[in-house]
Amino acid sequence: MTDNNSLCNLHRLVWTALMAALVAVGAYLHLNIGPVPISLQTLFVILAGFVLGPKHGAMAIGLYLLAGVVGLPVFAGGKAGIGHLFGPTGGFLFGFVVSAWVAGLGVAGDSRPGWKRLAGYGLAASLATFVVGLPWLKLTLGFSWGKTVSVGMLPFVPGMFLKLAGVVMAYRFLARSGLLKRIAQP
């Protein structure tokens, strides 16, 4: 007989791998518009935080980054390699870890967070990606701050709100369906 705690750990491990895989799938669903592509990754990054909590959400993104570094084609456009972490989009990739952690704070200690709480933490998580990604983009490409914001943030704002609505609905569906009950969020 398996004790409940080890079963919970197994479920969390499976969900961690699933969230990392979904972020990779989101990288394939992209639109090249300049140095930073529009993708569905941020939706899955925030969902990872909501589903797994801050610690394990960030770990899922770390697993995704590790997969890309070791050569699996998981970055936008099917790219891979450590060089991606040091290129123009590297700050956004590192920002995903912070974003998942921030999103996870929105569910930590609250078994039934309301949509306003989820939306607020989802927005903060989205902004965290920009806070880490924009300075990196500016540094690597030598852009002015105006140019950095115009190519690294402004095109993403409308989609950010659409993805935010989608992730809140997806999380609330998963929570109501009972699929997340076996994942304890420490």
Short mmCIF file of C-alpha atoms in Angstrom, two decimals, residues 5-179:
data_model
loop_
_atom_site.label_atom_id
_atom_site.label_comp_id
_atom_site.label_asym_id
_atom_site.label_seq_id
_atom_site.Cartn_x
_atom_site.Cartn_y
_atom_site.Cartn_z
CA ASN A 5 2.33 11.59 0.94
CA SER A 6 4.39 9.60 -1.59
CA LEU A 7 1.38 9.47 -3.93
CA CYS A 8 1.05 13.24 -3.63
CA ASN A 9 4.76 13.60 -4.42
CA LEU A 10 4.36 11.39 -7.49
CA HIS A 11 1.42 13.47 -8.72
CA ARG A 12 3.41 16.67 -8.21
CA LEU A 13 6.37 15.20 -10.10
CA VAL A 14 4.13 14.21 -13.03
CA TRP A 15 2.48 17.65 -13.08
CA THR A 16 5.90 19.33 -12.92
CA ALA A 17 7.04 17.42 -16.02
CA LEU A 18 3.70 18.13 -17.72
CA MET A 19 3.98 21.87 -17.08
CA ALA A 20 7.56 21.92 -18.42
CA ALA A 21 6.35 20.08 -21.54
CA LEU A 22 3.45 22.51 -22.01
CA VAL A 23 5.84 25.47 -21.87
CA ALA A 24 7.85 23.74 -24.62
CA VAL A 25 4.68 23.24 -26.68
CA GLY A 26 3.86 26.91 -26.15
CA ALA A 27 7.25 27.78 -27.68
CA TYR A 28 6.21 26.09 -30.92
CA LEU A 29 3.03 28.16 -31.04
CA HIS A 30 4.79 31.40 -31.85
CA LEU A 31 4.82 34.37 -34.18
CA ASN A 32 8.15 35.95 -35.13
CA ILE A 33 7.71 39.70 -34.95
CA GLY A 34 11.25 40.77 -34.14
CA PRO A 35 13.93 39.84 -31.66
CA VAL A 36 11.33 38.48 -29.22
CA PRO A 37 8.63 36.18 -30.63
CA ILE A 38 5.04 36.15 -29.42
CA SER A 39 4.25 32.69 -28.05
CA LEU A 40 1.91 30.83 -25.73
CA GLN A 41 4.74 30.07 -23.31
CA THR A 42 3.72 32.72 -20.81
CA LEU A 43 0.25 31.20 -20.49
CA PHE A 44 1.77 27.86 -19.48
CA VAL A 45 4.41 29.50 -17.26
CA ILE A 46 1.70 31.19 -15.20
CA LEU A 47 -0.42 28.04 -15.20
CA ALA A 48 2.59 26.12 -13.84
CA GLY A 49 2.79 28.54 -10.93
CA PHE A 50 -0.93 28.34 -10.25
CA VAL A 51 -1.05 24.54 -10.45
CA LEU A 52 2.18 23.73 -8.61
CA GLY A 53 2.68 26.67 -6.27
CA PRO A 54 5.73 28.94 -6.19
CA LYS A 55 8.49 26.43 -5.51
CA HIS A 56 7.43 23.63 -7.83
CA GLY A 57 6.15 26.03 -10.49
CA ALA A 58 9.60 27.62 -10.67
CA MET A 59 11.14 24.13 -10.70
CA ALA A 60 9.00 23.18 -13.71
CA ILE A 61 10.36 26.19 -15.60
CA GLY A 62 13.87 25.28 -14.49
CA LEU A 63 13.30 21.81 -15.96
CA TYR A 64 12.15 23.41 -19.21
CA LEU A 65 15.28 25.59 -19.35
CA LEU A 66 17.51 22.60 -18.58
CA ALA A 67 15.90 20.66 -21.43
CA GLY A 68 16.75 23.50 -23.81
CA VAL A 69 20.30 23.86 -22.53
CA VAL A 70 21.07 20.16 -23.02
CA GLY A 71 19.93 20.36 -26.63
CA LEU A 72 16.25 19.51 -26.77
CA PRO A 73 14.50 21.84 -29.26
CA VAL A 74 12.16 23.45 -26.73
CA PHE A 75 12.85 27.16 -27.22
CA ALA A 76 10.81 29.31 -29.62
CA GLY A 77 11.12 28.09 -33.19
CA GLY A 78 12.44 24.70 -32.10
CA LYS A 79 15.80 26.09 -31.05
CA ALA A 80 18.05 24.79 -28.30
CA GLY A 81 21.39 25.33 -26.63
CA ILE A 82 22.93 27.35 -23.84
CA GLY A 83 23.57 30.24 -26.23
CA HIS A 84 19.84 30.94 -26.19
CA LEU A 85 20.06 31.83 -22.52
CA PHE A 86 22.65 34.49 -23.31
CA GLY A 87 20.95 35.90 -26.42
CA PRO A 88 18.31 38.65 -26.63
CA THR A 89 15.51 36.44 -25.28
CA GLY A 90 17.57 35.01 -22.41
CA GLY A 91 16.23 37.51 -19.90
CA PHE A 92 12.67 36.55 -20.75
CA LEU A 93 13.55 32.87 -20.32
CA PHE A 94 15.03 33.55 -16.88
CA GLY A 95 12.05 35.79 -16.19
CA PHE A 96 9.80 32.76 -16.69
CA VAL A 97 11.22 31.25 -13.48
CA VAL A 98 10.37 34.41 -11.53
CA SER A 99 6.98 34.58 -13.24
CA ALA A 100 6.01 31.03 -12.23
CA TRP A 101 7.13 31.74 -8.67
CA VAL A 102 5.07 34.96 -8.48
CA ALA A 103 2.01 33.22 -9.95
CA GLY A 104 2.42 30.43 -7.42
CA LEU A 105 2.21 32.95 -4.59
CA GLY A 106 -1.35 33.63 -5.75
CA VAL A 107 -2.48 30.15 -4.79
CA ALA A 108 -0.15 29.45 -1.86
CA GLY A 109 -2.21 28.92 1.27
CA ASP A 110 -5.52 29.38 -0.56
CA SER A 111 -7.25 26.23 -1.74
CA ARG A 112 -9.90 28.20 -3.67
CA PRO A 113 -8.47 31.51 -4.87
CA GLY A 114 -11.01 33.78 -6.54
CA TRP A 115 -10.64 35.03 -10.09
CA LYS A 116 -9.61 38.52 -8.92
CA ARG A 117 -6.75 37.10 -6.88
CA LEU A 118 -5.68 34.86 -9.76
CA ALA A 119 -5.89 37.73 -12.25
CA GLY A 120 -3.88 40.01 -9.96
CA TYR A 121 -1.11 37.50 -9.39
CA GLY A 122 -1.18 36.50 -13.06
CA LEU A 123 -0.69 40.13 -14.04
CA ALA A 124 2.16 40.50 -11.53
CA ALA A 125 3.71 37.30 -12.93
CA SER A 126 3.46 38.66 -16.48
CA LEU A 127 5.10 41.91 -15.43
CA ALA A 128 7.88 39.96 -13.68
CA THR A 129 8.84 38.47 -17.05
CA PHE A 130 9.19 41.98 -18.48
CA VAL A 131 11.14 43.22 -15.45
CA VAL A 132 13.79 40.55 -16.02
CA GLY A 133 13.58 40.37 -19.82
CA LEU A 134 13.64 44.02 -20.86
CA PRO A 135 16.97 45.02 -19.28
CA TRP A 136 18.56 41.89 -20.76
CA LEU A 137 17.16 42.72 -24.20
CA LYS A 138 18.44 46.30 -23.93
CA LEU A 139 21.89 45.11 -22.87
CA THR A 140 22.29 42.44 -25.55
CA LEU A 141 21.02 44.52 -28.47
CA GLY A 142 22.22 47.95 -27.34
CA PHE A 143 18.79 49.51 -27.80
CA SER A 144 17.56 52.67 -26.11
CA TRP A 145 14.91 52.14 -23.44
CA GLY A 146 12.24 53.46 -25.82
CA LYS A 147 13.19 50.99 -28.53
CA THR A 148 13.51 48.16 -25.98
CA VAL A 149 9.99 48.75 -24.66
CA SER A 150 8.58 49.16 -28.19
CA VAL A 151 9.95 45.80 -29.40
CA GLY A 152 10.09 43.84 -26.14
CA MET A 153 6.88 44.79 -24.37
CA LEU A 154 4.28 46.83 -26.26
CA PRO A 155 3.47 44.18 -28.90
CA PHE A 156 2.84 41.66 -26.11
CA VAL A 157 0.41 43.64 -23.96
CA PRO A 158 -2.86 42.81 -25.81
CA GLY A 159 -1.98 39.11 -25.91
CA MET A 160 -0.91 39.23 -22.28
CA PHE A 161 -4.46 40.11 -21.22
CA LEU A 162 -5.98 37.41 -23.47
CA LYS A 163 -3.57 34.79 -22.10
CA LEU A 164 -4.26 35.99 -18.58
CA ALA A 165 -8.00 35.43 -19.04
CA GLY A 166 -7.30 32.00 -20.52
CA VAL A 167 -4.99 30.91 -17.72
CA VAL A 168 -7.43 32.02 -15.01
CA MET A 169 -10.25 30.08 -16.69
CA ALA A 170 -8.01 27.02 -17.20
CA TYR A 171 -6.88 26.99 -13.57
CA ARG A 172 -10.40 27.43 -12.22
CA PHE A 173 -11.58 24.58 -14.47
CA LEU A 174 -8.79 22.29 -13.28
CA ALA A 175 -9.46 23.18 -9.64
CA ARG A 176 -13.22 22.62 -9.92
CA SER A 177 -12.77 19.34 -11.78
CA GLY A 178 -10.80 17.88 -8.88
CA LEU A 179 -7.70 17.17 -10.97
#
